[in-house]
């Protein structure tokens, strides 16, 4: 059998490199980035025929679909250059190779078209980007045996790995010969991508032989990448007279760039931004501690040498927009450097490149002019990735500094006051990016710790189910980094105006963006007490040593309760017969019945607890012990719904338990008692009626009596939540993924518990279509997952789909919650678990999610049978789109109301409005879709109204992968 999603191999390397800042500063996702997507649906069931009252909202999650960003190699090589030279002396040609693609790459370097008048050459690394060869042996030179006989030489090795967004610097040292006044094309340097053979870029290096002095002027930057804005950075212009003649009036000018270029080489000019000179920062290496004047006011003498410097002097006529240095005389062999500082302007998009080239000219002693010549081009790449990561997890949407210390109890505790047994608490935590660039943060839930004291005394009860949700409180959090841990997705830093994108919160005072992450904790139905603490830890994907924790505290779990009354609903003040009464006392109501006849007790089952519940009904003729459904021989009791008159004068459907009753609500129940034909007149029979919650154990017993009258007279991932009707089955889809870096073997899947009346059958997705069918392989005890070969080996990055088919007992009470824990164990000793939480209900809404490529982003999935909507994954290139299909189906017998389908844009994507389409049983619901603007980010919701038994609604939407 073939494992699904084989293209996930090694994707764990991919995600922490590039992320989103703002819509205008978004960088393309790196190759191998996983775009995970899981939707949800919420709905309510009716509690009466007219649907004037509805139950608590229920929610279910869809299967997980994943898309992998395709590798798109690209690079640039800077730059063509012509340099002055002395015949027979070495000349240095600095070059910069920039990986502008979205995948790490290596390159084949070749020196080609070498002029016959170049006697020797060598290519050296330039690790410090100073424009000079690094000390040591060259990478390859003119003695290399790869010469093809035509002056073409290729390095027998490839370059080191150049990461996406990174640059590689090297210098070619060539020795040309020629005559005065001659310009010589010395050689070409070419680079070919290993990821995309045939993609070749080349530069041409030329020399000019002047009749006079010759200078080598090289430009370098102290850093080659950083954020926008950022700084300060040092620019160094090193000059050297490599001739045997004295030069006069050497003028070096650097007009700082006010433009930047994108990955495709297009320049953005005007007020776009680039580099800005830092006032009073110019220095000369002959006396580096003495500032050089910015004003264009004449010569300074330092260390016995004269220099005239001006820099961005608004009062000057010709030095208002540049840095200029003039040296009256430079002797043969003399060398020194001019340096100054610059800052990077704001609002320059990530991956943009700022290219800066200085120029120089000079004269000989006779006053003859030479130049103007250009220096090498120094490149600065804008990156939005955090260089100094930081994170704070706390309880405020306004202050990213609170809770920065895990030992503090200020700002890092989120409290929910109280919930009922078996209920859910939702904790809103804010994860702040306090670093200097984009970062995403793994979120781990640690139930046995809290971030204040790190003790286990107040951990949540065993059996609590935790679910991490996005800021909408409905859509599950996903793993966007391939680390195997759910995460926030990329969180940017504020733009130059101090603002964060709309779906983030902003701390203006501390210049930070944050995102809300919701932790939903569903406690066991038998748990009581409190307080309970759970730790949520946020860890940087850029630097795993950077983390911060927040404590989520549930103050108390309140006891669920029920009260049975006669003839009227409980009013909370003891006004209804039997309200709050002690069943050990006398009977509340006494009914007379003739032998062989029936009498009916009008009961009200009142939910006096904190959340909705349903109750199993029983009777007994004794209280201690209560023997369920025991009466003297010949006596019978049956329970019915009221027939419609509201007084049990007529009977409706026979029942054994109530429907879901919301907190504070009640249900009328008619208890019909039948006496035997031979009952003796005057016989008194006590009937104790009990209402018992099978989810929380809450119960109440009420004492009534019948008197016989004298006359004739019844990780695995993801965690899933679902609904199922008694006696029916629900299928949960999970992915077993190898997120490590070694193969896994002997994978066994199991589910527990198995002795609670709920049965589960496990399957492997044999046909690889992501959907359970009879063709899929059943997994019995001791069976290994087949994965990709006969030994059941799961390679790093691979994943397989498995199914858990859960069967509910036919007699289970509505509202009963079953939790199945699935565990996968490998022979290598690693394991993981996922939980399937199922509620028995008369509702059975399921939601499925599929995807299809939409390469041209026209809103229509690509044509062809292989591009139908599928559960499985595929690759997509930056700039292309993906269409998603969400189908909510009512598999139950009752109509579901207020059905809402929810999803959202994922990390590295924006909304594509062209795809939007919605169909409900009543017709088109496209106009009701609540979604971001085209190209925006945020939640995608649509209320499709009611779904009757067997009906379905479909939401189709599209996302574009950022380019």
Coordinates of N, CA, C and O in Angstrom, one line a residue, residues 469-566:
X469 N -8.0 26.3 20.1 CA -8.8 26.9 19.0 C -8.2 28.3 18.6 O -7.5 28.9 19.4
X470 N -8.6 28.7 17.4 CA -8.1 30.0 17.0 C -9.0 31.1 17.7 O -9.8 30.8 18.5
X471 N -8.7 32.3 17.3 CA -9.3 33.5 18.0 C -10.8 33.5 17.9 O -11.5 34.1 18.8
X472 N -11.4 32.8 16.9 CA -12.9 32.8 16.8 C -13.5 31.8 17.8 O -14.7 31.8 17.9
X473 N -12.7 31.0 18.5 CA -13.2 30.1 19.5 C -13.9 28.9 18.9 O -14.6 28.1 19.6
X474 N -13.8 28.7 17.6 CA -14.5 27.6 16.9 C -13.5 26.8 16.1 O -13.6 25.6 16.1
X475 N -12.7 27.5 15.3 CA -11.8 26.8 14.3 C -10.6 26.2 15.1 O -9.9 26.9 15.8
X476 N -10.3 24.9 14.9 CA -9.1 24.3 15.6 C -7.8 24.9 15.2 O -7.6 25.3 14.0
X477 N -6.9 25.0 16.1 CA -5.5 25.4 15.8 C -4.9 24.3 15.0 O -5.2 23.1 15.2
X478 N -4.0 24.6 14.1 CA -3.3 23.6 13.3 C -1.8 23.7 13.5 O -1.3 24.7 14.1
X479 N -1.1 22.8 12.9 CA 0.4 22.8 12.9 C 0.9 23.4 11.6 O 0.8 22.7 10.6
X480 N 1.3 24.6 11.6 CA 1.7 25.3 10.4 C 3.2 25.1 10.1 O 3.7 25.6 9.1
X481 N 4.0 24.5 11.1 CA 5.4 24.5 10.9 C 6.0 23.1 10.7 O 7.1 22.9 10.4
X482 N 5.1 22.1 10.7 CA 5.6 20.7 10.5 C 6.3 20.2 11.7 O 7.0 19.1 11.6
X483 N 6.2 20.8 12.9 CA 7.0 20.4 14.1 C 6.2 19.3 14.8 O 6.8 18.7 15.7
X484 N 5.0 19.0 14.4 CA 4.2 18.1 15.2 C 3.4 18.7 16.3 O 2.7 18.0 17.1
X485 N 3.6 20.0 16.5 CA 2.9 20.7 17.6 C 2.0 21.8 17.0 O 2.5 22.5 16.1
X486 N 0.8 22.0 17.6 CA 0.0 23.1 17.1 C 0.6 24.4 17.4 O 1.4 24.6 18.4
X487 N 0.4 25.4 16.5 CA 1.1 26.7 16.7 C 0.2 27.8 16.3 O -0.9 27.6 15.7
X488 N 0.7 29.0 16.6 CA -0.1 30.2 16.3 C -0.1 30.6 14.8 O -1.0 31.4 14.4
X489 N 0.8 30.1 14.0 CA 1.0 30.6 12.7 C 1.9 31.9 12.9 O 2.1 32.4 14.0
X490 N 2.3 32.5 11.8 CA 3.2 33.7 11.9 C 2.5 34.9 12.6 O 1.4 35.2 12.2
X491 N 3.2 35.4 13.6 CA 2.8 36.7 14.2 C 3.8 37.8 13.8 O 5.0 37.6 14.0
X492 N 3.3 38.9 13.2 CA 4.2 39.9 12.7 C 4.6 40.9 13.8 O 4.2 40.7 15.0
X493 N 5.4 41.9 13.5 CA 5.6 43.0 14.3 C 4.9 44.2 13.7 O 4.5 44.2 12.6
X494 N 4.6 45.2 14.5 CA 3.9 46.4 14.0 C 4.6 47.0 12.8 O 5.8 47.0 12.7
X495 N 3.8 47.7 11.9 CA 4.4 48.4 10.8 C 5.0 49.7 11.3 O 5.0 50.0 12.5
X496 N 5.4 50.5 10.4 CA 6.1 51.8 10.7 C 5.2 52.8 11.4 O 5.6 53.7 12.1
X497 N 3.8 52.5 11.3 CA 2.9 53.4 11.9 C 2.5 52.8 13.3 O 1.6 53.4 14.0
X498 N 3.0 51.7 13.7 CA 2.7 51.1 14.9 C 1.5 50.2 14.9 O 1.0 49.9 16.0
X499 N 1.0 49.9 13.7 CA -0.2 49.1 13.6 C 0.1 47.6 13.2 O 1.0 47.4 12.5
X500 N -0.8 46.7 13.7 CA -0.7 45.3 13.4 C -1.9 45.0 12.4 O -2.9 45.7 12.4
X501 N -1.8 44.0 11.6 CA -2.9 43.6 10.8 C -4.2 43.4 11.6 O -4.1 43.1 12.8
X502 N -5.3 43.4 10.9 CA -6.6 43.5 11.6 C -6.9 42.3 12.5 O -7.5 42.5 13.6
X503 N -6.4 41.1 12.2 CA -6.8 40.0 13.0 C -5.9 39.8 14.2 O -6.1 38.9 15.1
X504 N -4.9 40.7 14.4 CA -4.0 40.7 15.5 C -4.4 41.8 16.5 O -5.0 42.8 16.1
X505 N -4.0 41.7 17.8 CA -4.1 42.8 18.7 C -2.8 43.5 18.8 O -1.7 43.0 18.4
X506 N -2.9 44.8 19.2 CA -1.7 45.7 19.1 C -1.4 46.3 20.5 O -2.3 46.8 21.2
X507 N -0.2 46.2 20.9 CA 0.3 46.9 22.1 C 1.2 48.1 21.5 O 2.4 47.9 21.2
X508 N 0.6 49.2 21.4 CA 1.3 50.4 20.8 C 2.5 50.8 21.7 O 3.5 51.1 21.2
X509 N 2.3 50.8 23.0 CA 3.3 51.3 23.9 C 4.6 50.4 23.8 O 5.7 50.9 23.9
X510 N 4.4 49.1 23.7 CA 5.6 48.2 23.6 C 5.9 47.7 22.2 O 6.7 46.8 22.1
X511 N 5.2 48.2 21.2 CA 5.5 47.9 19.8 C 5.4 46.4 19.6 O 6.4 45.8 19.2
X512 N 4.3 45.8 19.8 CA 4.2 44.3 19.7 C 2.8 44.0 19.1 O 1.8 44.7 19.4
X513 N 2.8 42.9 18.4 CA 1.5 42.3 17.9 C 1.3 41.0 18.6 O 2.2 40.3 19.0
X514 N 0.0 40.7 18.8 CA -0.4 39.4 19.5 C -1.6 38.8 18.8 O -2.3 39.5 18.0
X515 N -1.9 37.6 19.2 CA -3.0 36.9 18.7 C -3.7 36.1 19.8 O -3.0 35.6 20.7
X516 N -5.0 36.1 19.7 CA -5.8 35.3 20.7 C -5.8 33.8 20.4 O -6.1 33.5 19.3
X517 N -5.4 33.0 21.4 CA -5.5 31.6 21.2 C -6.5 31.1 22.3 O -6.3 31.5 23.5
X518 N -7.4 30.3 22.0 CA -8.5 29.9 22.9 C -8.2 28.4 23.3 O -8.0 27.6 22.5
X519 N -8.2 28.2 24.6 CA -8.1 26.8 25.2 C -9.5 26.4 25.7 O -10.0 27.1 26.6
X520 N -10.0 25.4 25.1 CA -11.3 24.8 25.5 C -11.1 23.6 26.3 O -10.5 22.6 25.8
X521 N -11.5 23.6 27.6 CA -11.3 22.4 28.5 C -12.7 21.9 28.8 O -13.5 22.5 29.4
X522 N -12.9 20.6 28.4 CA -14.1 19.9 28.7 C -13.9 18.9 29.8 O -13.1 18.0 29.7
X523 N -14.5 19.2 31.0 CA -14.2 18.4 32.2 C -15.0 17.1 32.2 O -16.1 17.1 31.6
X524 N -14.6 16.1 32.9 CA -15.3 14.9 33.1 C -16.7 15.1 33.8 O -16.7 16.0 34.7
X525 N -17.7 14.3 33.5 CA -19.0 14.6 34.1 C -19.0 14.2 35.6 O -19.9 14.7 36.3
X526 N -18.0 13.5 36.1 CA -18.0 13.2 37.5 C -17.1 14.0 38.4 O -16.9 13.8 39.6
X527 N -16.5 15.0 37.7 CA -15.5 15.8 38.5 C -16.2 17.0 39.2 O -17.2 17.6 38.7
X528 N -15.7 17.3 40.4 CA -16.2 18.4 41.2 C -15.0 19.1 41.8 O -13.9 18.7 41.7
X529 N -15.3 20.3 42.4 CA -14.3 21.0 43.2 C -13.6 22.1 42.4 O -14.2 22.7 41.5
X530 N -12.3 22.4 42.8 CA -11.6 23.4 42.2 C -10.8 24.2 43.3 O -11.0 23.9 44.5
X531 N -10.0 25.2 42.9 CA -9.7 25.6 41.5 C -8.8 24.6 40.8 O -8.1 23.8 41.5
X532 N -8.8 24.7 39.5 CA -7.9 23.8 38.7 C -7.1 24.7 37.8 O -7.6 25.6 37.2
X533 N -5.8 24.3 37.6 CA -4.9 25.1 36.8 C -4.3 24.2 35.7 O -4.1 23.0 35.8
X534 N -4.1 24.9 34.5 CA -3.4 24.2 33.4 C -2.5 25.3 32.8 O -2.8 26.4 32.7
X535 N -1.3 24.8 32.4 CA -0.3 25.7 31.8 C -0.4 25.6 30.3 O -0.4 24.5 29.7
X536 N -0.3 26.8 29.7 CA -0.2 26.8 28.2 C 1.2 27.5 28.0 O 1.4 28.7 28.3
X537 N 2.0 26.8 27.3 CA 3.4 27.3 27.0 C 3.5 27.6 25.5 O 3.2 26.8 24.7
X538 N 4.0 28.9 25.3 CA 4.3 29.3 23.9 C 5.8 29.3 23.7 O 6.5 29.9 24.4
X539 N 6.2 28.6 22.6 CA 7.7 28.5 22.4 C 8.0 29.0 20.9 O 7.3 28.6 20.0
X540 N 9.0 29.8 20.8 CA 9.4 30.4 19.5 C 9.8 29.3 18.6 O 10.6 28.4 18.9
X541 N 9.4 29.4 17.3 CA 9.9 28.5 16.3 C 11.2 28.9 15.7 O 11.9 28.2 15.1
X542 N 11.6 30.1 16.0 CA 12.9 30.6 15.6 C 14.0 30.2 16.5 O 15.1 29.9 16.1
X543 N 13.7 30.2 17.8 CA 14.6 29.8 18.9 C 13.9 29.1 20.0 O 13.1 29.7 20.7
X544 N 14.0 27.7 20.0 CA 13.3 26.9 20.9 C 13.6 27.2 22.4 O 12.8 26.8 23.3
X545 N 14.7 27.9 22.7 CA 15.0 28.3 24.1 C 14.1 29.5 24.6 O 14.2 29.8 25.8
X546 N 13.4 30.1 23.7 CA 12.6 31.2 24.0 C 11.1 30.8 24.2 O 10.5 30.3 23.3
X547 N 10.6 30.9 25.4 CA 9.2 30.5 25.7 C 8.7 31.3 26.8 O 9.4 32.0 27.6
X548 N 7.4 31.2 27.0 CA 6.7 31.9 28.1 C 5.4 31.2 28.3 O 4.8 30.5 27.4
X549 N 4.9 31.2 29.6 CA 3.7 30.4 29.9 C 2.6 31.3 30.5 O 2.9 32.3 31.1
X550 N 1.4 30.8 30.4 CA 0.2 31.5 31.0 C -0.6 30.4 31.7 O -0.6 29.2 31.2
X551 N -1.2 30.7 32.8 CA -2.0 29.8 33.6 C -3.5 30.0 33.3 O -3.9 31.1 33.4
X552 N -4.2 28.9 32.9 CA -5.6 29.0 32.8 C -6.2 28.3 34.0 O -6.0 27.2 34.3
X553 N -7.1 29.1 34.7 CA -7.6 28.6 36.0 C -9.1 28.5 36.0 O -9.8 29.5 35.7
X554 N -9.6 27.3 36.3 CA -11.1 27.2 36.4 C -11.3 27.2 37.9 O -10.8 26.3 38.7
X555 N -12.1 28.2 38.4 CA -12.3 28.4 39.8 C -13.0 27.2 40.5 O -12.6 26.7 41.5
X556 N -14.0 26.7 39.8 CA -14.8 25.6 40.4 C -15.6 24.9 39.4 O -16.0 25.4 38.3
X557 N -15.9 23.6 39.6 CA -16.8 22.8 38.9 C -18.0 22.6 39.8 O -17.9 22.0 40.8
X558 N -19.1 23.2 39.4 CA -20.3 23.2 40.3 C -21.1 21.9 40.0 O -21.1 21.3 38.9
X559 N -21.7 21.3 41.0 CA -22.4 20.1 40.9 C -23.7 20.2 40.1 O -24.4 21.1 40.3
X560 N -23.8 19.3 39.2 CA -25.1 19.3 38.5 C -26.2 18.8 39.4 O -25.9 18.0 40.3
X561 N -27.4 19.2 39.2 CA -28.5 18.8 40.1 C -29.8 18.8 39.3 O -29.9 19.4 38.3
X562 N -30.7 18.0 39.9 CA -32.0 17.8 39.3 C -33.0 17.7 40.4 O -32.7 17.2 41.5
X563 N -34.2 18.1 40.1 CA -35.3 18.1 41.1 C -36.6 17.6 40.5 O -37.0 18.1 39.4
X564 N -37.2 16.5 41.0 CA -38.5 16.0 40.5 C -39.6 16.7 41.3 O -39.6 16.6 42.6
X565 N -40.6 17.2 40.7 CA -41.7 17.8 41.4 C -43.0 17.2 40.8 O -43.0 16.7 39.7
X566 N -44.1 17.4 41.5 CA -45.4 16.9 41.1 C -46.2 18.1 40.6 O -46.2 19.2 41.2

